[in-house]
Amino acid sequence: MQTSHNKHCAIGVDATLTCWGSAEGRKYKEQFEDTVRQVSVGMEYFCYVKFTGQLECYSTALGRAVGVPAGFTTHVQQVSVGSGHVCAVKSAAKR
């Protein structure tokens, strides 16, 4: 489970992600069907790493997914979200 600034995310035993809290004065609860390895929660958004190694980010203020840089569509191992930034660790591509 990760929590930050009235935002909370938990990975279930089936590896699916549920996030809830409040943003911009509204309450929300989002459930994601992706199988998730790791999640990090920041001030206005959260990001998660799928078991496929793909990075996904969601804006709680906008209420929708937001794009990530093209280089982070595969091989992401870990993510950390802060108040205005995201850092991710990638593994080398295997051939």
XYZ file of N, CA and C in Angstrom:
285
model
N 0.843 -1.179 0.000
C 0.000 0.000 0.000
C 0.878 1.228 0.000
N 0.463 2.233 -0.757
C 1.140 3.523 -0.821
C 0.122 4.615 -0.514
N 0.578 5.669 0.159
C -0.325 6.763 0.493
C 0.429 8.092 0.469
N -0.271 9.162 0.055
C 0.323 10.491 0.011
C -0.775 11.523 -0.214
N -0.833 12.559 0.601
C -1.734 13.699 0.397
C -3.185 13.279 0.111
N -3.790 12.498 0.981
C -5.184 12.046 0.838
C -5.416 11.155 -0.380
N -4.378 10.513 -0.839
C -4.471 9.572 -1.951
C -3.863 8.254 -1.501
N -4.529 7.156 -1.841
C -4.103 5.844 -1.365
C -4.229 4.834 -2.494
N -3.275 3.918 -2.598
C -3.323 2.844 -3.580
C -2.883 1.555 -2.922
N -3.532 0.465 -3.300
C -3.173 -0.854 -2.771
C -3.229 -1.876 -3.895
N -2.283 -2.793 -3.874
C -2.259 -3.896 -4.823
C -2.892 -5.092 -4.136
N -3.930 -5.651 -4.754
C -4.653 -6.784 -4.178
C -3.901 -8.098 -4.354
N -4.405 -9.141 -3.726
C -3.771 -10.461 -3.824
C -3.791 -10.982 -5.257
N -4.714 -10.476 -6.082
C -4.767 -10.867 -7.480
C -3.914 -9.947 -8.362
N -3.125 -9.069 -7.735
C -2.193 -8.142 -8.388
C -2.898 -6.999 -9.124
N -4.198 -6.783 -8.884
C -4.872 -5.632 -9.465
C -4.757 -4.449 -8.515
N -4.896 -3.270 -9.053
C -4.659 -2.039 -8.303
C -5.973 -1.318 -8.024
N -6.133 -0.846 -6.793
C -7.255 0.010 -6.410
C -6.689 1.263 -5.754
N -7.168 2.432 -6.197
C -6.735 3.704 -5.622
C -7.961 4.517 -5.229
N -7.850 5.258 -4.118
C -8.982 6.044 -3.632
C -8.460 7.242 -2.860
N -9.335 8.207 -2.643
C -8.965 9.390 -1.877
C -9.757 10.593 -2.334
N -9.129 11.773 -2.247
C -9.781 12.997 -2.698
C -8.768 13.853 -3.445
N -9.272 14.556 -4.457
C -8.437 15.449 -5.256
C -9.314 16.580 -5.766
N -8.809 17.804 -5.685
C -9.548 18.963 -6.171
C -10.948 19.040 -5.558
N -11.095 18.622 -4.294
C -12.362 18.708 -3.598
C -13.364 17.611 -3.933
N -12.968 16.627 -4.739
C -13.878 15.529 -5.062
C -13.272 14.206 -4.617
N -14.130 13.283 -4.251
C -13.672 11.954 -3.853
C -13.643 11.056 -5.085
N -12.753 10.089 -5.063
C -12.655 9.161 -6.187
C -12.259 7.776 -5.699
N -12.570 6.789 -6.509
C -12.105 5.422 -6.327
C -11.938 4.836 -7.714
N -10.739 4.376 -8.016
C -10.445 3.810 -9.327
C -9.916 2.391 -9.140
N -10.385 1.493 -9.986
C -9.883 0.129 -9.978
C -9.306 -0.161 -11.355
N -8.159 -0.809 -11.370
C -7.455 -1.097 -12.614
C -7.329 -2.607 -12.769
N -7.593 -3.091 -13.961
C -7.552 -4.526 -14.201
C -6.164 -5.027 -14.557
N -5.228 -4.111 -14.812
C -3.857 -4.516 -15.113
C -3.257 -5.251 -13.922
N -2.382 -6.205 -14.173
C -1.647 -6.817 -13.069
C -0.435 -5.942 -12.791
N -0.306 -5.554 -11.534
C 0.645 -4.513 -11.134
C 1.710 -5.076 -10.207
N 2.952 -4.716 -10.487
C 4.088 -5.141 -9.665
C 4.396 -4.124 -8.559
N 4.251 -2.819 -8.875
C 4.636 -1.787 -7.922
C 3.872 -0.510 -8.207
N 3.588 0.294 -7.158
C 2.875 1.561 -7.313
C 3.542 2.620 -6.441
N 3.478 3.868 -6.897
C 3.971 4.995 -6.107
C 2.968 6.138 -6.240
N 2.676 6.788 -5.125
C 1.651 7.831 -5.069
C 2.306 9.178 -4.782
N 1.949 10.184 -5.576
C 2.459 11.536 -5.373
C 1.340 12.491 -5.011
N 1.637 13.768 -5.088
C 0.680 14.779 -4.672
C -0.543 14.846 -5.592
N -0.351 14.818 -6.909
C -1.472 14.968 -7.833
C -1.670 13.773 -8.749
N -0.830 12.790 -8.654
C -0.971 11.631 -9.523
C -0.261 10.431 -8.914
N -0.503 9.273 -9.510
C 0.216 8.070 -9.105
C 0.637 7.317 -10.356
N 1.679 6.538 -10.225
C 2.184 5.733 -11.328
C 2.357 4.303 -10.847
N 2.212 3.383 -11.778
C 2.399 1.980 -11.429
C 3.132 1.248 -12.543
N 3.825 0.187 -12.135
C 4.562 -0.659 -13.071
C 3.784 -1.954 -13.229
N 3.406 -2.256 -14.465
C 2.715 -3.506 -14.750
C 3.715 -4.667 -14.742
N 3.227 -5.879 -14.622
C 4.107 -7.048 -14.697
C 4.774 -7.149 -16.058
N 4.216 -6.501 -17.072
C 4.815 -6.486 -18.408
C 6.012 -5.545 -18.483
N 6.242 -4.736 -17.436
C 7.332 -3.771 -17.428
C 6.934 -2.411 -17.969
N 5.666 -2.224 -18.262
C 5.175 -0.951 -18.781
C 4.804 -0.017 -17.636
N 5.120 1.259 -17.792
C 4.799 2.280 -16.798
C 3.507 2.982 -17.193
N 2.588 3.146 -16.245
C 1.340 3.875 -16.451
C 1.213 4.924 -15.357
N 0.681 6.097 -15.707
C 0.453 7.150 -14.720
C -0.975 7.677 -14.846
N -1.529 8.084 -13.716
C -2.923 8.526 -13.633
C -2.974 9.820 -12.832
N -3.621 10.836 -13.403
C -3.777 12.117 -12.714
C -5.063 12.110 -11.903
N -4.962 12.271 -10.600
C -6.156 12.331 -9.766
C -6.870 13.667 -9.961
N -6.136 14.710 -10.298
C -6.750 16.014 -10.534
C -7.561 16.012 -11.833
N -7.045 15.355 -12.868
C -7.734 15.287 -14.155
C -8.732 14.141 -14.226
N -8.534 13.140 -13.380
C -9.424 11.984 -13.380
C -9.221 11.058 -14.560
N -7.981 10.988 -15.060
C -7.704 10.139 -16.218
C -6.213 9.789 -16.289
N -5.933 8.817 -17.156
C -4.542 8.440 -17.392
C -3.817 9.579 -18.098
N -2.534 9.693 -17.824
C -1.695 10.676 -18.503
C -0.534 9.945 -19.161
N 0.005 10.533 -20.199
C 1.071 9.890 -20.956
C 2.382 9.815 -20.200
N 3.175 8.847 -20.592
C 4.536 8.707 -20.076
C 5.479 8.769 -21.274
N 6.738 9.131 -21.060
C 7.682 9.203 -22.179
C 7.793 7.867 -22.920
N 7.980 7.945 -24.222
C 8.033 6.745 -25.069
C 9.064 5.722 -24.585
N 10.139 6.152 -24.018
C 11.183 5.237 -23.569
C 10.800 4.397 -22.365
N 9.620 4.635 -21.800
C 9.210 3.909 -20.597
C 8.019 2.987 -20.858
N 7.928 2.506 -22.084
C 6.843 1.583 -22.418
C 7.223 0.129 -22.138
N 8.497 -0.143 -21.908
C 8.950 -1.504 -21.594
C 10.115 -1.458 -20.616
N 10.365 -2.570 -19.966
C 11.540 -2.803 -19.123
C 11.637 -1.912 -17.883
N 10.527 -1.335 -17.413
C 10.549 -0.529 -16.190
C 10.491 -1.477 -14.993
N 11.384 -1.274 -14.044
C 11.462 -2.119 -12.859
C 10.839 -1.475 -11.627
N 11.004 -0.141 -11.510
C 10.544 0.544 -10.304
C 10.241 1.996 -10.630
N 9.276 2.584 -9.882
C 8.903 3.980 -10.079
C 8.770 4.654 -8.721
N 9.082 5.955 -8.689
C 8.902 6.760 -7.491
C 8.322 8.108 -7.911
N 7.197 8.494 -7.292
C 6.505 9.733 -7.637
C 6.662 10.721 -6.489
N 7.004 11.961 -6.831
C 7.123 13.011 -5.830
C 6.041 14.058 -6.035
N 6.267 15.252 -5.524
C 5.251 16.296 -5.635
C 5.204 16.907 -7.026
N 6.253 16.818 -7.794
C 6.258 17.386 -9.136
C 7.144 16.638 -10.101
N 7.443 15.389 -9.792
C 8.343 14.626 -10.647
C 8.072 13.127 -10.538
N 8.572 12.391 -11.510
C 8.520 10.933 -11.502
C 9.899 10.421 -11.871
N 10.393 9.461 -11.121
C 11.658 8.801 -11.451
C 11.373 7.316 -11.660
N 12.012 6.745 -12.677
C 11.807 5.321 -12.947
C 13.130 4.645 -13.214
N 13.240 3.399 -12.821
C 14.427 2.586 -13.067
C 14.057 1.551 -14.109
N 14.893 1.473 -15.153
C 14.670 0.497 -16.215
C 15.786 -0.548 -16.182
N 15.452 -1.744 -16.648
C 16.466 -2.766 -16.815
C 16.917 -2.726 -18.268
N 18.062 -3.295 -18.528
C 18.551 -3.366 -19.905
C 17.683 -4.338 -20.690
N 17.442 -4.037 -21.927
C 16.660 -4.939 -22.787
C 17.462 -6.211 -23.017
N 16.808 -7.338 -22.953
C 17.468 -8.623 -23.193
C 17.162 -9.070 -24.613
N 18.169 -9.602 -25.271
C 17.981 -10.077 -26.655
C 17.992 -11.559 -26.700
